[in-house]
Short mmCIF file of C-alpha atoms in Angstrom, two decimals:
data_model
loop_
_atom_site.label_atom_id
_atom_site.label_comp_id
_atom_site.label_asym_id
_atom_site.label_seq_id
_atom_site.Cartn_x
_atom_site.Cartn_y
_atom_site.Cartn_z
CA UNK A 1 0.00 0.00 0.00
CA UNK A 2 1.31 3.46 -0.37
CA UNK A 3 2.51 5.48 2.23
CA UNK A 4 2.09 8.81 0.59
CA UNK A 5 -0.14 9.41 -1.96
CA UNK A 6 0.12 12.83 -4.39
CA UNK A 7 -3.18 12.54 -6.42
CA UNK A 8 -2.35 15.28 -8.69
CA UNK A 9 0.46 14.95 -11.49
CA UNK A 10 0.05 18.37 -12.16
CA UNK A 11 -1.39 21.72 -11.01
CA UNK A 12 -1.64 24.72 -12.64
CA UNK A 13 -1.76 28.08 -10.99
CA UNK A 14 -1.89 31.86 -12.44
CA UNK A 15 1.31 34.46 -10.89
CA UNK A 16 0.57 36.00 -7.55
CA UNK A 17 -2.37 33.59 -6.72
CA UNK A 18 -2.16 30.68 -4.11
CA UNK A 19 -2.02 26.90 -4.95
CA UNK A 20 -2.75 23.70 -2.95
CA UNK A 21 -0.60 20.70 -3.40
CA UNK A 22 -2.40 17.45 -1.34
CA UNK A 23 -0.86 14.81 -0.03
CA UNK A 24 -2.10 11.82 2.01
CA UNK A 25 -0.10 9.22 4.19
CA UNK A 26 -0.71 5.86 5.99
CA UNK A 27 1.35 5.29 8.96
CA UNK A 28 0.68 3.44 12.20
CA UNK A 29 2.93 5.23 14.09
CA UNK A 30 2.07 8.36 16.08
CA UNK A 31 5.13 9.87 16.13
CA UNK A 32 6.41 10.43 12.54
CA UNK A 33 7.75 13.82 10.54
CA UNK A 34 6.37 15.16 7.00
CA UNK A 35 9.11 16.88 4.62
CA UNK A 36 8.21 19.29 1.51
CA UNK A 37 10.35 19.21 -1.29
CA UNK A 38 11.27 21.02 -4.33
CA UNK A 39 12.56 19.57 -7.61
CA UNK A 40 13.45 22.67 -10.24
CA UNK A 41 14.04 20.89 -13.85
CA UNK A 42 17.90 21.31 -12.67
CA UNK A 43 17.16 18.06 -10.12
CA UNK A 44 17.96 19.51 -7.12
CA UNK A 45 16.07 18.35 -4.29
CA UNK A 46 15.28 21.74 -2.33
CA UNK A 47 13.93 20.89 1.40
CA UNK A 48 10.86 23.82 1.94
CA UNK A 49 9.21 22.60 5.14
CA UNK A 50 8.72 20.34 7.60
CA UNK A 51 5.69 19.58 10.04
CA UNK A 52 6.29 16.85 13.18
CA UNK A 53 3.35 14.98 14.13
CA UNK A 54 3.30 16.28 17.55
CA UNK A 55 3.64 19.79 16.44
CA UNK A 56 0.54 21.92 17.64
CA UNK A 57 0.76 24.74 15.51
CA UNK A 58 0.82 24.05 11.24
CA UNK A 59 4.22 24.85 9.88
CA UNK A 60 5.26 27.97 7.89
CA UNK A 61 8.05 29.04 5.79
CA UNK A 62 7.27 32.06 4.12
CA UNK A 63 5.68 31.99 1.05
CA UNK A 64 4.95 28.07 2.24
CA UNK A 65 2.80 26.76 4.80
CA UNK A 66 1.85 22.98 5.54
CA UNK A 67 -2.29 22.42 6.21
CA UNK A 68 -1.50 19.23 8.53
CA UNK A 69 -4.65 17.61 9.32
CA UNK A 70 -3.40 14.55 11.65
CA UNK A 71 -6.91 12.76 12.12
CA UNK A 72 -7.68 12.92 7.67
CA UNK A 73 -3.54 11.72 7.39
CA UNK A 74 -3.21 14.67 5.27
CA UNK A 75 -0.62 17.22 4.70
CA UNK A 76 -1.34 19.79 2.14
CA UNK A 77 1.49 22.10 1.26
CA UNK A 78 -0.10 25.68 0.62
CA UNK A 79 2.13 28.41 -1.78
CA UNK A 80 0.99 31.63 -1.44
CA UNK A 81 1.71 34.37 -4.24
CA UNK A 82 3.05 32.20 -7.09
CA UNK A 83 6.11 32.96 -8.78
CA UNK A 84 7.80 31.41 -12.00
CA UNK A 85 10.59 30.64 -10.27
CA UNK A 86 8.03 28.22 -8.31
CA UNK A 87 7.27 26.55 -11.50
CA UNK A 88 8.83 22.24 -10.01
CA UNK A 89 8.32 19.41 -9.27
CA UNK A 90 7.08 18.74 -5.79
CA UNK A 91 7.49 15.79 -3.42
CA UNK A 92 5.77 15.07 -0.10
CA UNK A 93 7.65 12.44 2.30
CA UNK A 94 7.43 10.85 5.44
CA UNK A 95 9.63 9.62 7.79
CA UNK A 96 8.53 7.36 10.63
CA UNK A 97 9.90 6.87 14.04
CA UNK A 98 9.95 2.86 13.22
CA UNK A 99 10.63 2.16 17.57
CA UNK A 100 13.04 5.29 17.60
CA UNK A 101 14.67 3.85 14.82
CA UNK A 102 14.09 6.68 12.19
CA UNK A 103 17.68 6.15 10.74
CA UNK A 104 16.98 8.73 7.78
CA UNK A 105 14.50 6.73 5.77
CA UNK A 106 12.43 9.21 3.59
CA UNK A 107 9.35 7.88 2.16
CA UNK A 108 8.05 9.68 -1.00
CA UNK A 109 4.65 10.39 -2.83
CA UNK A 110 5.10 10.21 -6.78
CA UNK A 111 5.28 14.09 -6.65
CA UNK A 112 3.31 16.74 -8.62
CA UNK A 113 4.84 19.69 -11.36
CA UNK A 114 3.51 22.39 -10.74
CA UNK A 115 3.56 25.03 -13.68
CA UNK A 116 2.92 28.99 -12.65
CA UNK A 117 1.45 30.99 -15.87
CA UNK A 118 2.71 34.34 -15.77
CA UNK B 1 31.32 23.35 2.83
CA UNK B 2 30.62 20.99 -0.37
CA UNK B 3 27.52 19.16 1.98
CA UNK B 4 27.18 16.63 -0.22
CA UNK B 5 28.39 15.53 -3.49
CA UNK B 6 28.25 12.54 -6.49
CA UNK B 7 30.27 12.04 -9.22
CA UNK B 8 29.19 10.95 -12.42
CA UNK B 9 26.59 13.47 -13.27
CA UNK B 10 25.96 11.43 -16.04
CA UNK B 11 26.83 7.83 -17.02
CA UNK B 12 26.00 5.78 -19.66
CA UNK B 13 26.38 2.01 -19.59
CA UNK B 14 25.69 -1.08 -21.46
CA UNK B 15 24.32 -3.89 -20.16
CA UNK B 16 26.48 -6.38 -18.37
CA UNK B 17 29.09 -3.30 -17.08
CA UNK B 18 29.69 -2.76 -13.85
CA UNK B 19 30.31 0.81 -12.43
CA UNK B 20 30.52 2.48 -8.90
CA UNK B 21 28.64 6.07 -8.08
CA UNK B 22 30.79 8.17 -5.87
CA UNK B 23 28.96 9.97 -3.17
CA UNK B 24 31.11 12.46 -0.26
CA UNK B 25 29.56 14.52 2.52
CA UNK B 26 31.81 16.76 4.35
CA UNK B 27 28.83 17.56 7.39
CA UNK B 28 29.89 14.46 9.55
CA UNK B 29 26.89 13.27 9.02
CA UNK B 30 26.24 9.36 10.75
CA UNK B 31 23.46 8.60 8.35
CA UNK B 32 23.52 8.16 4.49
CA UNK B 33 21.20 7.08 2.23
CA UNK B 34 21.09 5.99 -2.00
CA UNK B 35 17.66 6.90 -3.44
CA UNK B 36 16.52 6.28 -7.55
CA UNK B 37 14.07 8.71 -9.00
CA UNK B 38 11.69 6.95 -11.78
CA UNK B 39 9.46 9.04 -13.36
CA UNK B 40 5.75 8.92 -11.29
CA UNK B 41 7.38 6.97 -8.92
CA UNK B 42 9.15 9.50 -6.46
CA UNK B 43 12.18 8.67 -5.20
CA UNK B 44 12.47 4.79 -3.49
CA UNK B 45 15.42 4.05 -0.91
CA UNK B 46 17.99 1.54 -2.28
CA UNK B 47 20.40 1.02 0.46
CA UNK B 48 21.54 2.92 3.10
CA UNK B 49 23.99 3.20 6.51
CA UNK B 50 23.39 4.42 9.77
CA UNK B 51 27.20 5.22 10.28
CA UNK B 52 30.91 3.65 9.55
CA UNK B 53 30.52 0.14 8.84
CA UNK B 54 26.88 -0.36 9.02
CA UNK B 55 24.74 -0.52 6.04
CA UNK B 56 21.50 -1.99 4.92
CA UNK B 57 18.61 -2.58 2.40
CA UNK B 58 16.05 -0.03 1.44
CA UNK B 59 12.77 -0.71 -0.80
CA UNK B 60 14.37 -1.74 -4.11
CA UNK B 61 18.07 -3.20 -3.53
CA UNK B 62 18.58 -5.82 -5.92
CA UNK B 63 21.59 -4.85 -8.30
CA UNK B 64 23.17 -2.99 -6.03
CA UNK B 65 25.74 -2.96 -3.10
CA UNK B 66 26.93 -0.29 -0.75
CA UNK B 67 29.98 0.04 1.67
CA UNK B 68 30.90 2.38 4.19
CA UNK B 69 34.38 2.14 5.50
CA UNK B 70 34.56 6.08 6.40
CA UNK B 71 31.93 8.32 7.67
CA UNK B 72 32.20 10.50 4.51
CA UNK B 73 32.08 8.55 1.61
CA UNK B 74 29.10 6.11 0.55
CA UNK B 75 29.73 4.38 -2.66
CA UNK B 76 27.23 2.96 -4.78
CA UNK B 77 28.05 -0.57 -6.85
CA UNK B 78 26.09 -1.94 -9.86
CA UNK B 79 27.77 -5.02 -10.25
CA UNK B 80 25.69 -5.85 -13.45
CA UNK B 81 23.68 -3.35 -15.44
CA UNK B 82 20.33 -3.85 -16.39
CA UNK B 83 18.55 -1.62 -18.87
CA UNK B 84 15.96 -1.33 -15.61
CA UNK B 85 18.74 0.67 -13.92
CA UNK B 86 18.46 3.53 -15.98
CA UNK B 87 17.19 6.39 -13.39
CA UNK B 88 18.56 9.00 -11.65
CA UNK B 89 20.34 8.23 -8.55
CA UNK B 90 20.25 10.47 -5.54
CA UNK B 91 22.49 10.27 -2.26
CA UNK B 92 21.54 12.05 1.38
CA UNK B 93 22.60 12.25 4.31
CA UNK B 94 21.71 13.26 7.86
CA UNK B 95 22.65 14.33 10.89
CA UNK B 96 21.77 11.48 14.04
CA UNK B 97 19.16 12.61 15.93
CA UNK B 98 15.31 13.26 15.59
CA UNK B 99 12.48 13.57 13.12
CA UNK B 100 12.91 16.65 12.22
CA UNK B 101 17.05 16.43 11.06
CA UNK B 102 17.06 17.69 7.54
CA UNK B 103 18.14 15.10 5.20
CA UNK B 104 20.64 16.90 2.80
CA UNK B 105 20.80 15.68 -1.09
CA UNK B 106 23.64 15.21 -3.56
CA UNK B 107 22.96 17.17 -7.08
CA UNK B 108 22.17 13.56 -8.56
CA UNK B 109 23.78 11.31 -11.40
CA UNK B 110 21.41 10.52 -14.44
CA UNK B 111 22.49 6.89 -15.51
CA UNK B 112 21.26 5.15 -18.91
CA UNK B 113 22.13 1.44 -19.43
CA UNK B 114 21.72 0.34 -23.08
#
């Protein structure tokens, strides 16, 4: 079964207006982390933001904030103002605490490009 | 700081070679990972090592073996290439410690086996 599911292979979104990326997760645990990333079409991976499951408050980062909805298993990544430059691909991950064994394992979603029309 | 680095960028085999990616971190980092990036299927863990000495398997680590004799360097060996091997291969790394540790990723090597 998949641990992180991105439903949308692509989005499109207008300069200066706000986009929703979703992304769903299955996990047993209840103590695991969520990870944005960006992918420009140079293959970077860019980390953006992070949001721990205990965390109370959703997680920002500028122009980026995470909609974490723990009891749905969702964690929407929310860009606000749309730039070109924000034209990627973007991955959501997981990593699980696996017994206090979270040695690093990132688990991704099959990402979505976004594309930003000026 | 380089953080962390691959050589190849790019590589092209045929099938049958054998080749080893390079991958370096200079953060002292305990944890290292080798991820592949298929196209609508994200990036899977191959192998990875949890500090000097100490490796093991990830989701999809058939054709491939690791070693890690130092903390910095975490090689990556296809011993036989397969035309299924053609992906882009990513290596991270990590400080010990929580959830939250940022993994850090190399720039990537795009390999094509023929």
């Amino acid at each position: 079964a998949q641990k992180i599911t991105q439903t949308q292979p692509g989005m499109f979104v207008q300069e200066k207006e706000a986009v929703t990326l979703d992304c769903t997760y299955d996990t047993s645990d209840q103590s695991y982390g969520l990870f944005w990333y960006k992918q420009p079409s140079s293959g970077e991976m860019i980390f953006l933001i992070y949001q721990g499951s205990y965390d109370e408050q959703n997680a920002t980062e500028g122009r980026y904030s995470l909609n974490f909805q723990k009891a749905r298993k969702s964690a929407n990544l929310v860009i606000s103002a749309s730039q070109l430059g924000d034209s990627a691909m973007y991955f959501c991950a997981m990593r699980e605490n696996a017994g206090g064994t979270s040695y690093g394992k990132l688990t991704f979603g099959q990402g979505t490009i976004l594309t930003v029309h000026p | 700081n380089a953080g962390v680095t691959q050589t190849p960028k790019f590589q092209v085999l045929k099938t049958g070679q054998s080749m080893t990616l390079q991958c370096a971190q200079d953060m002292n980092h305990e944890y290292m990972s080798w991820y592949r990036q298929d196209p609508g299927m994200g990036l899977r863990l191959i192998h990875y090592s949890v500090g000097a000495g100490i490796t093991d398997q990830g989701e999809v680590p058939n054709g491939y073996n690791v070693s890690r004799s130092t903390t910095e360097d975490f090689p990556l060996r296809l011993l036989s290439a397969a035309p299924s091997q053609t992906s882009v291969y990513f290596c991270a790394s990590r400080e010990r410690g929580g959830l939250r540790n940022e993994q850090y990723f190399g720039p990537g090597t795009r390999l094509t086996v023929t």
